[in-house]
Short mmCIF file of N, CA and C in Angstrom, two decimals:
data_model
loop_
_atom_site.label_atom_id
_atom_site.label_comp_id
_atom_site.label_asym_id
_atom_site.label_seq_id
_atom_site.Cartn_x
_atom_site.Cartn_y
_atom_site.Cartn_z
N MET A 224 -5.17 4.45 -1.92
CA MET A 224 -4.20 5.40 -1.43
C MET A 224 -3.41 5.96 -2.61
N ASP A 225 -3.37 7.26 -2.73
CA ASP A 225 -2.67 7.90 -3.83
C ASP A 225 -1.22 8.13 -3.45
N LEU A 226 -0.33 7.35 -4.06
CA LEU A 226 1.09 7.46 -3.73
C LEU A 226 1.84 8.39 -4.66
N SER A 227 1.15 8.93 -5.65
CA SER A 227 1.85 9.80 -6.59
C SER A 227 2.30 11.10 -5.91
N GLN A 228 1.69 11.44 -4.78
CA GLN A 228 2.05 12.66 -4.06
C GLN A 228 3.12 12.39 -3.00
N GLY A 229 3.68 11.20 -2.99
CA GLY A 229 4.65 10.84 -1.96
C GLY A 229 5.98 11.55 -2.13
N THR A 230 6.68 11.73 -1.02
CA THR A 230 8.03 12.29 -1.01
C THR A 230 9.02 11.12 -0.98
N PRO A 231 9.96 11.05 -1.94
CA PRO A 231 10.95 9.97 -1.92
C PRO A 231 11.84 10.07 -0.67
N VAL A 232 12.12 8.93 -0.05
CA VAL A 232 12.98 8.90 1.13
C VAL A 232 13.97 7.74 1.04
N SER A 233 15.12 7.93 1.70
CA SER A 233 16.07 6.83 1.90
C SER A 233 15.75 6.23 3.25
N ILE A 234 15.74 4.91 3.31
CA ILE A 234 15.34 4.21 4.53
C ILE A 234 16.47 3.29 4.97
N GLN A 235 16.80 3.36 6.26
CA GLN A 235 17.71 2.40 6.87
C GLN A 235 16.86 1.60 7.85
N LEU A 236 16.82 0.30 7.63
CA LEU A 236 15.99 -0.59 8.44
C LEU A 236 16.87 -1.61 9.13
N LYS A 237 16.71 -1.71 10.43
CA LYS A 237 17.46 -2.70 11.22
C LYS A 237 16.43 -3.51 12.02
N THR A 238 16.55 -4.82 11.93
CA THR A 238 15.67 -5.70 12.69
C THR A 238 16.52 -6.72 13.43
N VAL A 239 16.20 -6.91 14.71
CA VAL A 239 16.85 -7.96 15.50
C VAL A 239 15.76 -8.93 15.92
N VAL A 240 15.96 -10.20 15.58
CA VAL A 240 14.98 -11.24 15.90
C VAL A 240 15.62 -12.20 16.89
N ASP A 241 14.94 -12.44 18.01
CA ASP A 241 15.42 -13.37 19.03
C ASP A 241 14.35 -14.46 19.19
N GLN A 242 14.64 -15.63 18.57
CA GLN A 242 13.71 -16.75 18.63
C GLN A 242 14.44 -17.97 19.15
N ALA A 243 13.84 -18.60 20.14
CA ALA A 243 14.41 -19.83 20.73
C ALA A 243 15.88 -19.64 21.11
N GLY A 244 16.20 -18.48 21.67
CA GLY A 244 17.56 -18.21 22.13
C GLY A 244 18.55 -17.89 21.02
N GLU A 245 18.09 -17.83 19.78
CA GLU A 245 18.97 -17.52 18.65
C GLU A 245 18.66 -16.12 18.13
N LYS A 246 19.71 -15.28 18.10
CA LYS A 246 19.54 -13.90 17.64
C LYS A 246 20.01 -13.73 16.21
N LYS A 247 19.19 -13.05 15.41
CA LYS A 247 19.57 -12.75 14.03
C LYS A 247 19.41 -11.26 13.80
N ASN A 248 20.38 -10.65 13.11
CA ASN A 248 20.34 -9.24 12.76
C ASN A 248 20.13 -9.08 11.27
N PHE A 249 19.25 -8.16 10.89
CA PHE A 249 19.00 -7.87 9.48
C PHE A 249 19.15 -6.37 9.27
N TYR A 250 19.86 -5.98 8.21
CA TYR A 250 20.04 -4.57 7.86
C TYR A 250 19.66 -4.37 6.40
N PHE A 251 18.89 -3.33 6.14
CA PHE A 251 18.49 -3.02 4.78
C PHE A 251 18.67 -1.52 4.53
N ASP A 252 19.22 -1.16 3.37
CA ASP A 252 19.21 0.21 2.87
C ASP A 252 18.22 0.22 1.72
N LEU A 253 17.14 0.98 1.86
CA LEU A 253 16.05 0.92 0.91
C LEU A 253 15.65 2.30 0.42
N GLU A 254 15.01 2.32 -0.73
CA GLU A 254 14.38 3.54 -1.23
C GLU A 254 12.88 3.37 -1.01
N GLY A 255 12.24 4.44 -0.60
CA GLY A 255 10.80 4.35 -0.37
C GLY A 255 10.17 5.70 -0.52
N GLN A 256 8.98 5.85 0.00
CA GLN A 256 8.35 7.14 0.00
C GLN A 256 7.48 7.32 1.23
N ILE A 257 7.26 8.58 1.56
CA ILE A 257 6.45 8.95 2.71
C ILE A 257 5.28 9.75 2.18
N VAL A 258 4.09 9.44 2.68
CA VAL A 258 2.87 10.09 2.23
C VAL A 258 2.07 10.49 3.46
N ASN A 259 1.57 11.72 3.45
CA ASN A 259 0.68 12.19 4.50
C ASN A 259 -0.73 12.24 3.95
N ILE A 260 -1.64 11.49 4.56
CA ILE A 260 -3.04 11.53 4.15
C ILE A 260 -3.83 11.88 5.41
N GLY A 261 -4.37 13.09 5.44
CA GLY A 261 -5.03 13.56 6.65
C GLY A 261 -4.00 13.66 7.76
N ASP A 262 -4.31 13.08 8.91
CA ASP A 262 -3.39 13.08 10.06
C ASP A 262 -2.56 11.81 10.12
N THR A 263 -2.67 10.97 9.12
CA THR A 263 -1.97 9.68 9.13
C THR A 263 -0.78 9.72 8.18
N LEU A 264 0.33 9.17 8.65
CA LEU A 264 1.57 9.13 7.88
C LEU A 264 1.80 7.71 7.39
N TYR A 265 2.15 7.57 6.12
CA TYR A 265 2.44 6.26 5.54
C TYR A 265 3.87 6.25 5.03
N ILE A 266 4.61 5.21 5.36
CA ILE A 266 5.96 5.01 4.84
C ILE A 266 5.90 3.72 4.03
N ARG A 267 6.25 3.82 2.74
CA ARG A 267 6.15 2.67 1.85
C ARG A 267 7.51 2.30 1.31
N TYR A 268 7.78 1.00 1.22
CA TYR A 268 9.01 0.51 0.61
C TYR A 268 8.80 -0.94 0.21
N LYS A 269 9.77 -1.46 -0.53
CA LYS A 269 9.72 -2.87 -0.92
C LYS A 269 10.88 -3.60 -0.26
N GLU A 270 10.57 -4.75 0.33
CA GLU A 270 11.55 -5.57 1.02
C GLU A 270 11.82 -6.80 0.16
N GLU A 271 13.09 -7.11 -0.06
CA GLU A 271 13.43 -8.31 -0.84
C GLU A 271 13.34 -9.53 0.06
N GLN A 272 12.53 -10.51 -0.34
CA GLN A 272 12.42 -11.76 0.40
C GLN A 272 12.49 -12.91 -0.59
N GLU A 273 13.56 -13.67 -0.52
CA GLU A 273 13.76 -14.83 -1.40
C GLU A 273 13.54 -14.45 -2.87
N GLY A 274 14.17 -13.34 -3.28
CA GLY A 274 14.13 -12.93 -4.67
C GLY A 274 12.86 -12.23 -5.11
N THR A 275 11.94 -12.00 -4.18
CA THR A 275 10.69 -11.33 -4.50
C THR A 275 10.61 -10.00 -3.75
N ALA A 276 10.15 -8.96 -4.44
CA ALA A 276 9.96 -7.66 -3.79
C ALA A 276 8.59 -7.64 -3.12
N VAL A 277 8.59 -7.53 -1.79
CA VAL A 277 7.35 -7.54 -1.02
C VAL A 277 7.01 -6.11 -0.59
N PRO A 278 5.84 -5.58 -1.00
CA PRO A 278 5.45 -4.24 -0.59
C PRO A 278 5.17 -4.17 0.91
N VAL A 279 5.75 -3.17 1.57
CA VAL A 279 5.55 -2.97 3.00
C VAL A 279 5.08 -1.54 3.21
N THR A 280 4.09 -1.38 4.08
CA THR A 280 3.61 -0.06 4.46
C THR A 280 3.65 0.04 5.98
N ILE A 281 4.20 1.13 6.46
CA ILE A 281 4.14 1.42 7.89
C ILE A 281 3.20 2.60 8.04
N LYS A 282 2.16 2.39 8.82
CA LYS A 282 1.12 3.39 9.02
C LYS A 282 1.25 3.95 10.43
N VAL A 283 1.48 5.27 10.52
CA VAL A 283 1.60 5.93 11.82
C VAL A 283 0.32 6.74 12.03
N GLU A 284 -0.47 6.31 13.00
CA GLU A 284 -1.76 6.94 13.24
C GLU A 284 -1.62 8.12 14.21
N PRO A 285 -2.57 9.07 14.17
CA PRO A 285 -2.47 10.25 15.03
C PRO A 285 -2.46 9.92 16.53
N ASP A 286 -3.06 8.79 16.92
CA ASP A 286 -3.08 8.43 18.35
C ASP A 286 -1.79 7.74 18.80
N GLY A 287 -0.79 7.65 17.89
CA GLY A 287 0.49 7.06 18.26
C GLY A 287 0.59 5.58 17.95
N LYS A 288 -0.49 4.96 17.54
CA LYS A 288 -0.43 3.54 17.16
C LYS A 288 0.25 3.41 15.81
N ILE A 289 0.94 2.30 15.63
CA ILE A 289 1.65 2.04 14.38
C ILE A 289 1.25 0.66 13.86
N GLN A 290 1.08 0.56 12.55
CA GLN A 290 0.82 -0.73 11.92
C GLN A 290 1.90 -1.01 10.89
N LEU A 291 2.32 -2.25 10.82
CA LEU A 291 3.25 -2.70 9.79
C LEU A 291 2.46 -3.66 8.90
N ILE A 292 2.28 -3.27 7.65
CA ILE A 292 1.45 -4.04 6.73
C ILE A 292 2.33 -4.60 5.63
N ARG A 293 2.37 -5.92 5.54
CA ARG A 293 3.18 -6.59 4.54
C ARG A 293 2.24 -7.29 3.57
N ALA A 294 2.37 -6.98 2.27
CA ALA A 294 1.49 -7.59 1.27
C ALA A 294 2.17 -8.83 0.68
N GLY A 295 1.68 -9.28 -0.45
CA GLY A 295 2.29 -10.45 -1.09
C GLY A 295 1.61 -11.73 -0.67
N GLU A 296 2.32 -12.85 -0.90
CA GLU A 296 1.76 -14.17 -0.61
C GLU A 296 1.49 -14.35 0.88
N MET A 297 2.39 -13.80 1.70
CA MET A 297 2.23 -13.85 3.15
C MET A 297 1.73 -12.48 3.60
N ARG A 298 0.44 -12.35 3.81
CA ARG A 298 -0.14 -11.06 4.19
C ARG A 298 -0.15 -10.93 5.70
N MET A 299 0.38 -9.79 6.18
CA MET A 299 0.46 -9.61 7.62
C MET A 299 0.20 -8.16 7.95
N ARG A 300 -0.50 -7.95 9.05
CA ARG A 300 -0.75 -6.59 9.53
C ARG A 300 -0.46 -6.62 11.03
N LEU A 301 0.76 -6.23 11.39
CA LEU A 301 1.13 -6.18 12.80
C LEU A 301 0.71 -4.83 13.37
N LYS A 302 0.12 -4.85 14.55
CA LYS A 302 -0.34 -3.62 15.19
C LYS A 302 0.45 -3.39 16.47
N PHE A 303 0.85 -2.12 16.67
CA PHE A 303 1.66 -1.78 17.83
C PHE A 303 1.07 -0.58 18.56
N ALA A 304 0.93 -0.70 19.88
CA ALA A 304 0.55 0.42 20.74
C ALA A 304 1.30 0.22 22.05
N TYR A 305 1.92 1.27 22.55
CA TYR A 305 2.80 1.19 23.71
C TYR A 305 2.14 0.45 24.88
N GLN A 306 2.83 -0.60 25.34
CA GLN A 306 2.41 -1.41 26.49
C GLN A 306 1.03 -2.05 26.29
N GLU A 307 0.67 -2.30 25.03
CA GLU A 307 -0.62 -2.96 24.76
C GLU A 307 -0.40 -4.27 24.03
N ARG A 308 -1.35 -5.18 24.25
CA ARG A 308 -1.39 -6.46 23.58
C ARG A 308 -2.47 -6.35 22.50
N LEU A 309 -2.10 -6.54 21.23
CA LEU A 309 -3.06 -6.38 20.13
C LEU A 309 -3.09 -7.63 19.26
N ASP A 310 -4.29 -8.09 18.94
CA ASP A 310 -4.48 -9.28 18.11
C ASP A 310 -4.56 -8.89 16.64
N THR A 311 -4.07 -9.78 15.80
CA THR A 311 -4.14 -9.57 14.36
C THR A 311 -4.06 -10.93 13.68
N SER A 312 -4.06 -10.93 12.35
CA SER A 312 -3.99 -12.20 11.63
C SER A 312 -2.83 -12.17 10.65
N TYR A 313 -2.42 -13.36 10.26
CA TYR A 313 -1.29 -13.56 9.37
C TYR A 313 -1.76 -14.55 8.32
N LYS A 314 -1.87 -14.11 7.07
CA LYS A 314 -2.38 -14.96 6.01
C LYS A 314 -1.22 -15.60 5.26
N THR A 315 -1.18 -16.92 5.23
CA THR A 315 -0.14 -17.66 4.52
C THR A 315 -0.83 -18.58 3.50
N PRO A 316 -0.04 -19.18 2.61
CA PRO A 316 -0.64 -20.15 1.67
C PRO A 316 -1.27 -21.34 2.41
N TYR A 317 -0.91 -21.53 3.68
CA TYR A 317 -1.40 -22.68 4.46
C TYR A 317 -2.62 -22.33 5.29
N GLY A 318 -3.05 -21.07 5.24
CA GLY A 318 -4.23 -20.68 6.00
C GLY A 318 -4.00 -19.41 6.79
N LEU A 319 -4.99 -19.07 7.58
CA LEU A 319 -4.97 -17.85 8.37
C LEU A 319 -4.58 -18.18 9.81
N PHE A 320 -3.59 -17.47 10.35
CA PHE A 320 -3.14 -17.68 11.72
C PHE A 320 -3.42 -16.43 12.54
N GLN A 321 -3.87 -16.63 13.77
CA GLN A 321 -4.06 -15.51 14.69
C GLN A 321 -2.76 -15.29 15.44
N ILE A 322 -2.29 -14.04 15.45
CA ILE A 322 -1.08 -13.71 16.20
C ILE A 322 -1.35 -12.47 17.04
N THR A 323 -0.50 -12.29 18.06
CA THR A 323 -0.66 -11.18 18.99
C THR A 323 0.68 -10.50 19.18
N THR A 324 0.67 -9.18 19.21
CA THR A 324 1.88 -8.43 19.55
C THR A 324 1.71 -7.82 20.93
N PHE A 325 2.80 -7.79 21.68
CA PHE A 325 2.85 -6.99 22.91
C PHE A 325 4.00 -6.02 22.73
N THR A 326 3.69 -4.73 22.72
CA THR A 326 4.70 -3.70 22.45
C THR A 326 5.31 -3.22 23.76
N ARG A 327 6.60 -3.55 23.94
CA ARG A 327 7.31 -3.14 25.16
C ARG A 327 7.77 -1.69 25.07
N ASN A 328 8.17 -1.26 23.86
CA ASN A 328 8.69 0.09 23.68
C ASN A 328 8.27 0.58 22.30
N LEU A 329 7.91 1.86 22.21
CA LEU A 329 7.46 2.42 20.94
C LEU A 329 7.83 3.90 20.91
N ARG A 330 8.63 4.28 19.90
CA ARG A 330 9.01 5.69 19.76
C ARG A 330 8.92 6.08 18.29
N PHE A 331 8.44 7.31 18.07
CA PHE A 331 8.35 7.84 16.71
C PHE A 331 8.73 9.30 16.76
N SER A 332 9.59 9.71 15.84
CA SER A 332 9.94 11.13 15.76
C SER A 332 9.92 11.54 14.30
N LEU A 333 9.58 12.83 14.07
CA LEU A 333 9.45 13.34 12.72
C LEU A 333 9.94 14.78 12.69
N LYS A 334 10.76 15.11 11.66
CA LYS A 334 11.21 16.48 11.44
C LYS A 334 10.71 16.93 10.08
N ASP A 335 10.55 18.25 9.93
CA ASP A 335 10.01 18.78 8.69
C ASP A 335 11.06 19.13 7.64
N GLN A 336 12.05 19.92 8.01
CA GLN A 336 12.99 20.48 7.03
C GLN A 336 14.41 19.97 7.23
N PRO A 337 14.93 19.04 6.47
CA PRO A 337 14.22 18.23 5.48
C PRO A 337 13.38 17.17 6.19
N VAL A 338 12.49 16.53 5.44
CA VAL A 338 11.66 15.48 6.03
C VAL A 338 12.57 14.33 6.47
N ALA A 339 12.48 13.99 7.74
CA ALA A 339 13.27 12.90 8.30
C ALA A 339 12.57 12.40 9.55
N GLY A 340 12.90 11.20 9.95
CA GLY A 340 12.28 10.68 11.16
C GLY A 340 12.79 9.30 11.49
N SER A 341 12.27 8.78 12.60
CA SER A 341 12.66 7.43 13.02
C SER A 341 11.51 6.76 13.77
N ILE A 342 11.53 5.45 13.69
CA ILE A 342 10.57 4.62 14.41
C ILE A 342 11.38 3.54 15.12
N LEU A 343 11.05 3.32 16.38
CA LEU A 343 11.68 2.25 17.13
C LEU A 343 10.57 1.45 17.80
N ILE A 344 10.57 0.15 17.59
CA ILE A 344 9.55 -0.71 18.20
C ILE A 344 10.23 -1.95 18.77
N ASP A 345 10.01 -2.21 20.05
CA ASP A 345 10.42 -3.46 20.69
C ASP A 345 9.13 -4.21 21.02
N TYR A 346 9.02 -5.44 20.51
CA TYR A 346 7.78 -6.16 20.75
C TYR A 346 8.00 -7.66 20.87
N ASP A 347 7.05 -8.32 21.51
CA ASP A 347 7.00 -9.77 21.60
C ASP A 347 5.88 -10.24 20.68
N LEU A 348 6.10 -11.38 20.04
CA LEU A 348 5.12 -11.94 19.13
C LEU A 348 4.63 -13.27 19.69
N TYR A 349 3.31 -13.45 19.69
CA TYR A 349 2.69 -14.66 20.23
C TYR A 349 1.80 -15.31 19.18
N SER A 350 1.78 -16.64 19.18
CA SER A 350 0.82 -17.40 18.40
C SER A 350 0.06 -18.24 19.41
N GLN A 351 -1.25 -18.07 19.46
CA GLN A 351 -2.08 -18.55 20.55
C GLN A 351 -1.44 -17.99 21.83
N ALA A 352 -1.16 -18.75 22.85
CA ALA A 352 -0.59 -18.14 24.06
C ALA A 352 0.93 -18.32 24.09
N GLU A 353 1.49 -18.90 23.02
CA GLU A 353 2.91 -19.22 23.01
C GLU A 353 3.74 -18.10 22.40
N LYS A 354 4.79 -17.71 23.14
CA LYS A 354 5.67 -16.65 22.66
C LYS A 354 6.57 -17.19 21.55
N ILE A 355 6.50 -16.53 20.37
CA ILE A 355 7.31 -16.94 19.22
C ILE A 355 8.71 -16.34 19.32
N GLY A 356 8.77 -15.07 19.77
CA GLY A 356 10.08 -14.43 19.86
C GLY A 356 9.97 -12.99 20.28
N GLU A 357 11.16 -12.39 20.44
CA GLU A 357 11.27 -10.96 20.76
C GLU A 357 11.88 -10.26 19.56
N TYR A 358 11.36 -9.08 19.25
CA TYR A 358 11.76 -8.37 18.05
C TYR A 358 12.11 -6.92 18.38
N HIS A 359 13.09 -6.41 17.64
CA HIS A 359 13.50 -5.01 17.76
C HIS A 359 13.54 -4.47 16.34
N LEU A 360 12.78 -3.42 16.07
CA LEU A 360 12.74 -2.82 14.74
C LEU A 360 13.13 -1.36 14.86
N GLU A 361 14.08 -0.94 14.03
CA GLU A 361 14.49 0.46 13.97
C GLU A 361 14.44 0.88 12.51
N LEU A 362 13.71 1.95 12.24
CA LEU A 362 13.62 2.45 10.88
C LEU A 362 13.91 3.94 10.91
N GLU A 363 14.86 4.34 10.09
CA GLU A 363 15.18 5.77 9.96
C GLU A 363 14.99 6.17 8.51
N PHE A 364 14.41 7.35 8.29
CA PHE A 364 14.19 7.80 6.92
C PHE A 364 14.55 9.27 6.78
N THR A 365 15.08 9.61 5.58
CA THR A 365 15.41 11.00 5.25
C THR A 365 15.07 11.26 3.79
N ALA A 366 14.55 12.45 3.53
CA ALA A 366 14.20 12.83 2.15
C ALA A 366 15.42 13.32 1.42
#
């Protein structure tokens, strides 16, 4: 993927994690870039995790499906499609785990002048048949 043609964007990322009845809120102000390749939109940024910058790509496909791809030691590719259950894998130093997302809500909007948009995803995460938690992700970007 050629990122040299990307448009720099400011990103506001909010995540709410509800696991075992405990809610945690995370807020990030990040710099990233947006790249259009064919009909697919890519939003790239780095997330700080325990002192390490982890590359993250959000892929918005023409059919409305969205993928969240996290690189680094813990490789993850979460897939989201409105009201669908999608299987994927999560690679950790301890091995490969199968996980499933169920997307309760999915919204994406994009404006041209200036480039700006937002993504909202509400999803449940499962490992085998067991629900790990409920997640809310909101990402807003502006050039």
